[in-house]
Short mmCIF file of C-alpha atoms in Angstrom, two decimals:
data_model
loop_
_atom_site.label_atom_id
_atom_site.label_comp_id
_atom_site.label_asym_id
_atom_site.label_seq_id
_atom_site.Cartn_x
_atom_site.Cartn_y
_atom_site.Cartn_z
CA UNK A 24 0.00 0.00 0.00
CA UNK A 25 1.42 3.60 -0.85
CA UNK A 26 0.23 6.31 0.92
CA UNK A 27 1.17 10.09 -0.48
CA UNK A 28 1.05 12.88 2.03
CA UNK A 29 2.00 16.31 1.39
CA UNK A 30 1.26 20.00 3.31
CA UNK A 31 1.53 23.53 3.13
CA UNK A 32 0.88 24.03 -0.38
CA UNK A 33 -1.42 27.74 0.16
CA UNK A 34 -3.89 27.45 -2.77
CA UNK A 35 -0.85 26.28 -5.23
CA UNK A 36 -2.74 23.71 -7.35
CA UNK A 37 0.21 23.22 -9.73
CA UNK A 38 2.21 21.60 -7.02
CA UNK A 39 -0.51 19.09 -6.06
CA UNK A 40 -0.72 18.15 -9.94
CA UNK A 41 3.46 18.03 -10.43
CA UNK A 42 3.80 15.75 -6.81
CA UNK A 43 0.86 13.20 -8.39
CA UNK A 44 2.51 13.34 -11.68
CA UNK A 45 5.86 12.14 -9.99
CA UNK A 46 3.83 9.32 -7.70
CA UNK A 47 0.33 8.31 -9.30
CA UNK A 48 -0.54 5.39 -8.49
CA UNK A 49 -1.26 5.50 -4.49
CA UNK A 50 -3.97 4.11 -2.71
CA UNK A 51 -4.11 7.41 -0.45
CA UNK A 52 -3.39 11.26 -0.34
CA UNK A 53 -3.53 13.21 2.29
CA UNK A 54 -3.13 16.70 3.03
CA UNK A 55 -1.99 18.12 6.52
CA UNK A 56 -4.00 21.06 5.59
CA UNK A 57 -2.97 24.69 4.91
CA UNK A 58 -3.65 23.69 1.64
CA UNK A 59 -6.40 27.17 1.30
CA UNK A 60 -8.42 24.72 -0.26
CA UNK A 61 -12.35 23.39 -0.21
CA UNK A 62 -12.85 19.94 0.70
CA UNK A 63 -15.03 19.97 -2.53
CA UNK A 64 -11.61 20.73 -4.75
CA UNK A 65 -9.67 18.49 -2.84
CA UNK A 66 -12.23 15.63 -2.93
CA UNK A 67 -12.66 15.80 -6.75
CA UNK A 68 -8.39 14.80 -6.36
CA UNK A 69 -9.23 11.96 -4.16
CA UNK A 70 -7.43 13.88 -1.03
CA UNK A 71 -8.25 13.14 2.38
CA UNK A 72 -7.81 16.74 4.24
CA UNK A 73 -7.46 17.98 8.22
CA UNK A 74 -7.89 21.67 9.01
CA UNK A 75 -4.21 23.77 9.22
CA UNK A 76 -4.42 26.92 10.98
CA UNK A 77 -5.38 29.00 8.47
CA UNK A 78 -9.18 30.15 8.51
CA UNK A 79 -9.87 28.71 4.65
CA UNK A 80 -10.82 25.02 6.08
CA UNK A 81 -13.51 24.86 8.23
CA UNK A 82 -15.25 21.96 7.29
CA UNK A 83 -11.74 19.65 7.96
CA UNK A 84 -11.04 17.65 11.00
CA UNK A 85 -8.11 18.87 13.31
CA UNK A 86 -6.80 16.02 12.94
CA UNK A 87 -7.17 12.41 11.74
CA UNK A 88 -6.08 8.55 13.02
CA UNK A 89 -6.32 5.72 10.80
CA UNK A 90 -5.45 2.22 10.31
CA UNK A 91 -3.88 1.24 7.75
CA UNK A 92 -2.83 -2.97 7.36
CA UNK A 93 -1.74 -3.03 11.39
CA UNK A 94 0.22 0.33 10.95
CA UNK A 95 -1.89 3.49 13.56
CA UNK A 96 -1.72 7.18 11.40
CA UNK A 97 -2.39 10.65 13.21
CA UNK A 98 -2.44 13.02 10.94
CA UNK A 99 -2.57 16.81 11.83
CA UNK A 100 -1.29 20.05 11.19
CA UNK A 101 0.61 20.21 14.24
CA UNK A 102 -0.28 23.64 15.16
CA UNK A 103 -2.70 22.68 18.00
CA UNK A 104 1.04 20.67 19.42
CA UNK A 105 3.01 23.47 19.16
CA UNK A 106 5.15 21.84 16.94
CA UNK A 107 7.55 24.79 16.04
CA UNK A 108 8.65 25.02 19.53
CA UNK A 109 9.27 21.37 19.91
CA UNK A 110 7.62 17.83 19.14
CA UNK A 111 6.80 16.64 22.69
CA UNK A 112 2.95 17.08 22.85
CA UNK A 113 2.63 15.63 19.46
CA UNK A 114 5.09 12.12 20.07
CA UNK A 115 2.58 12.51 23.86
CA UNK A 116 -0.78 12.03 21.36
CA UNK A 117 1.17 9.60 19.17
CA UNK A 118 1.88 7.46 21.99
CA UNK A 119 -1.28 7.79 24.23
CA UNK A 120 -3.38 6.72 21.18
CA UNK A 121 -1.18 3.86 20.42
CA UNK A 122 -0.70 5.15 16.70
CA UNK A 123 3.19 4.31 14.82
CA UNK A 124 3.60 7.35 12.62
CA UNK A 125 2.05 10.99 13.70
CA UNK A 126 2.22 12.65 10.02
CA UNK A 127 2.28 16.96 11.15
CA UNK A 128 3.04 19.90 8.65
CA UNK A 129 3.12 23.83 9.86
CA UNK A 130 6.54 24.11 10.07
CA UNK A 131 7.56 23.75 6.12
CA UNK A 132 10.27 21.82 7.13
CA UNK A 133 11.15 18.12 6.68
CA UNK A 134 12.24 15.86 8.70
CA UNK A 135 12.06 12.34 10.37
CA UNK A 136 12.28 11.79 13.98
CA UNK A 137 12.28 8.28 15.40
CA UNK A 138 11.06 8.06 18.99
CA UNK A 139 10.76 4.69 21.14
CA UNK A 140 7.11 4.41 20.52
CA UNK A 141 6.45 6.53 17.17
CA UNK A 142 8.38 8.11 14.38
CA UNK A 143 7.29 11.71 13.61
CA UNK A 144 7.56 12.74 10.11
CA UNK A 145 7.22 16.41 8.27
CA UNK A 146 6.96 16.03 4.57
CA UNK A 147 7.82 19.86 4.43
CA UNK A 148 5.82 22.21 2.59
CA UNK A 149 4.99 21.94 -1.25
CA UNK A 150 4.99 25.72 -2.00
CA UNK A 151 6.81 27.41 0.84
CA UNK A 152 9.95 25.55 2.53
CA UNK A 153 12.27 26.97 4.86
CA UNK A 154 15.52 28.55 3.94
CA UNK A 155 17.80 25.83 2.52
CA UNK A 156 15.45 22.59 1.90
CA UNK A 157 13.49 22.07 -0.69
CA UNK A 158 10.42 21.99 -1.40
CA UNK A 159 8.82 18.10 -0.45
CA UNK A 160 6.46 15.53 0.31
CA UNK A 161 6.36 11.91 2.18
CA UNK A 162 5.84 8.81 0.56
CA UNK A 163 5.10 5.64 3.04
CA UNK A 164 4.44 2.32 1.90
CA UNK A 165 3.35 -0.17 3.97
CA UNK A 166 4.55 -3.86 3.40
CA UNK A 167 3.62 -7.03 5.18
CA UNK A 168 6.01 -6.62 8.04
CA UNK A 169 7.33 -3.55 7.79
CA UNK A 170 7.03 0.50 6.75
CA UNK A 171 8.99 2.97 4.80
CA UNK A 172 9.08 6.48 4.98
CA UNK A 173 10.46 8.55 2.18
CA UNK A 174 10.69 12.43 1.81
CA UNK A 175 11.09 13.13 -1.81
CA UNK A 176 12.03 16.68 -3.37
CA UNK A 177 9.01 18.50 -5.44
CA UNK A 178 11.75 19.64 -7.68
CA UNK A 179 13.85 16.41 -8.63
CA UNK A 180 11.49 13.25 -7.24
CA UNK A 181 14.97 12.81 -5.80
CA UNK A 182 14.52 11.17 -2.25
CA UNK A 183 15.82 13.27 0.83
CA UNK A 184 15.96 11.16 3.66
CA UNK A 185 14.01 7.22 4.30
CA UNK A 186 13.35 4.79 6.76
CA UNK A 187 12.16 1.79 7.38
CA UNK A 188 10.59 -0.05 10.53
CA UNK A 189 9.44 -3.02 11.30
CA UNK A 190 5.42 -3.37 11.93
CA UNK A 191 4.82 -3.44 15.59
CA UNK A 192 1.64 -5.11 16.45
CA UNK A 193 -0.26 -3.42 19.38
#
C-alpha cells in the first residue's frame, strides 16, 4: 500500500498536480491542511484533508487517526502541538493513542524523527519551505512486516531522507 502525504501548499494547485505526476498510483493522499483549499476541490483529487491553521478550512477535521494494514496514522497540522517550539505534545498524542507514525506539517520543514514508541515525520511544505530545503512531500508504503518512509524533493522526485521499521503489532 502507498500512501502520499504532502502539506503547506497555500492554494498552489500546480504543485498538487506536479507531486501526483511524480507518484500516481497510491492508494491514499492526504493533506496536513494549509492547503487554502475546499474539501469539494480536494475531494474531486481523491485527497483526504485535516484543518491547518489558516481560517480557509472549516469543514476539515483537526486532525485524523487511521489504520492502515496493522500500521496506527495521526495526521494533523501540528499547530494545535506546538510543533515549532518542539515535538513533545505531538510524540505525547502519538503514543497515548497507540498510533506508529504521527504525520504533522506547519513548520515547512522536513524531517524524520524516530522516537521509542512513534516516528514523527514532516513532509515539508509543497509551495513554501524553509531557507535551505526544498520543497517536499512523504511517501510511506506499507509492506507485510514492515514501513517505509520517504521524503522526496518536489523539484527532482529525488529522495531526501528514508526509513524503514518493522510493523509493531499493538
Amino acid at each position: 500500500m502507498k500512501i502520499l502525504i504532502f502539506s503547506d501548499n497555500h492554494r498552489n494547485r500546480d504543485v498538487i498536480q506536479h507531486m501526483l505526476q511524480q507518484q500516481l498510483p497510491v492508494d491514499h493522499i492526504f493533506s496536513l491542511g494549509d492547503s487554502e483549499m475546499s474539501e469539494t476541490e480536494l475531494s474531486a483529487l481523491n485527497i483526504i484533508g485535516v484543518r491547518g491553521n489558516y481560517p480557509f478550512e472549516p469543514k476539515f477535521p483537526d486532525e485524523l487517526v487511521m489504520d492502515f494494514s496493522s500500521v496506527k496514522i495521526l495526521f494533523t497540522h501540528g499547530h494545535t502541538y506546538h510543533v515549532k517550539s518542539g515535538r513533545h505534545l505531538l510524540y505525547q498524542a502519538a503514543y497515548y493513542r497507540q498510533c506508529q507514525i504521527a504525520f504533522y506539517g506547519h513548520t515547512h520543514a522536513y524531517r524524520i524523527d524516530e522516537f521509542p514508541e512513534a516516528v514523527l515525520v514532516n513532509p515539508g511544505s509543497l509551495a513554501f519551505p524553509r531557507v535551505g530545503m526544498c520543497r517536499s512531500y512523504a511517501l510511506l508504503t506499507i509492506r507485510p512486516t514492515e514501513f517505509q518512509i520517504e521524503l522526496v524533493s518536489l523539484d527532482t522526485g529525488e529522495c531526501l531522507e528514508s526509513m524503514t521499521k518493522p510493523i509493531e503489532r499493538r
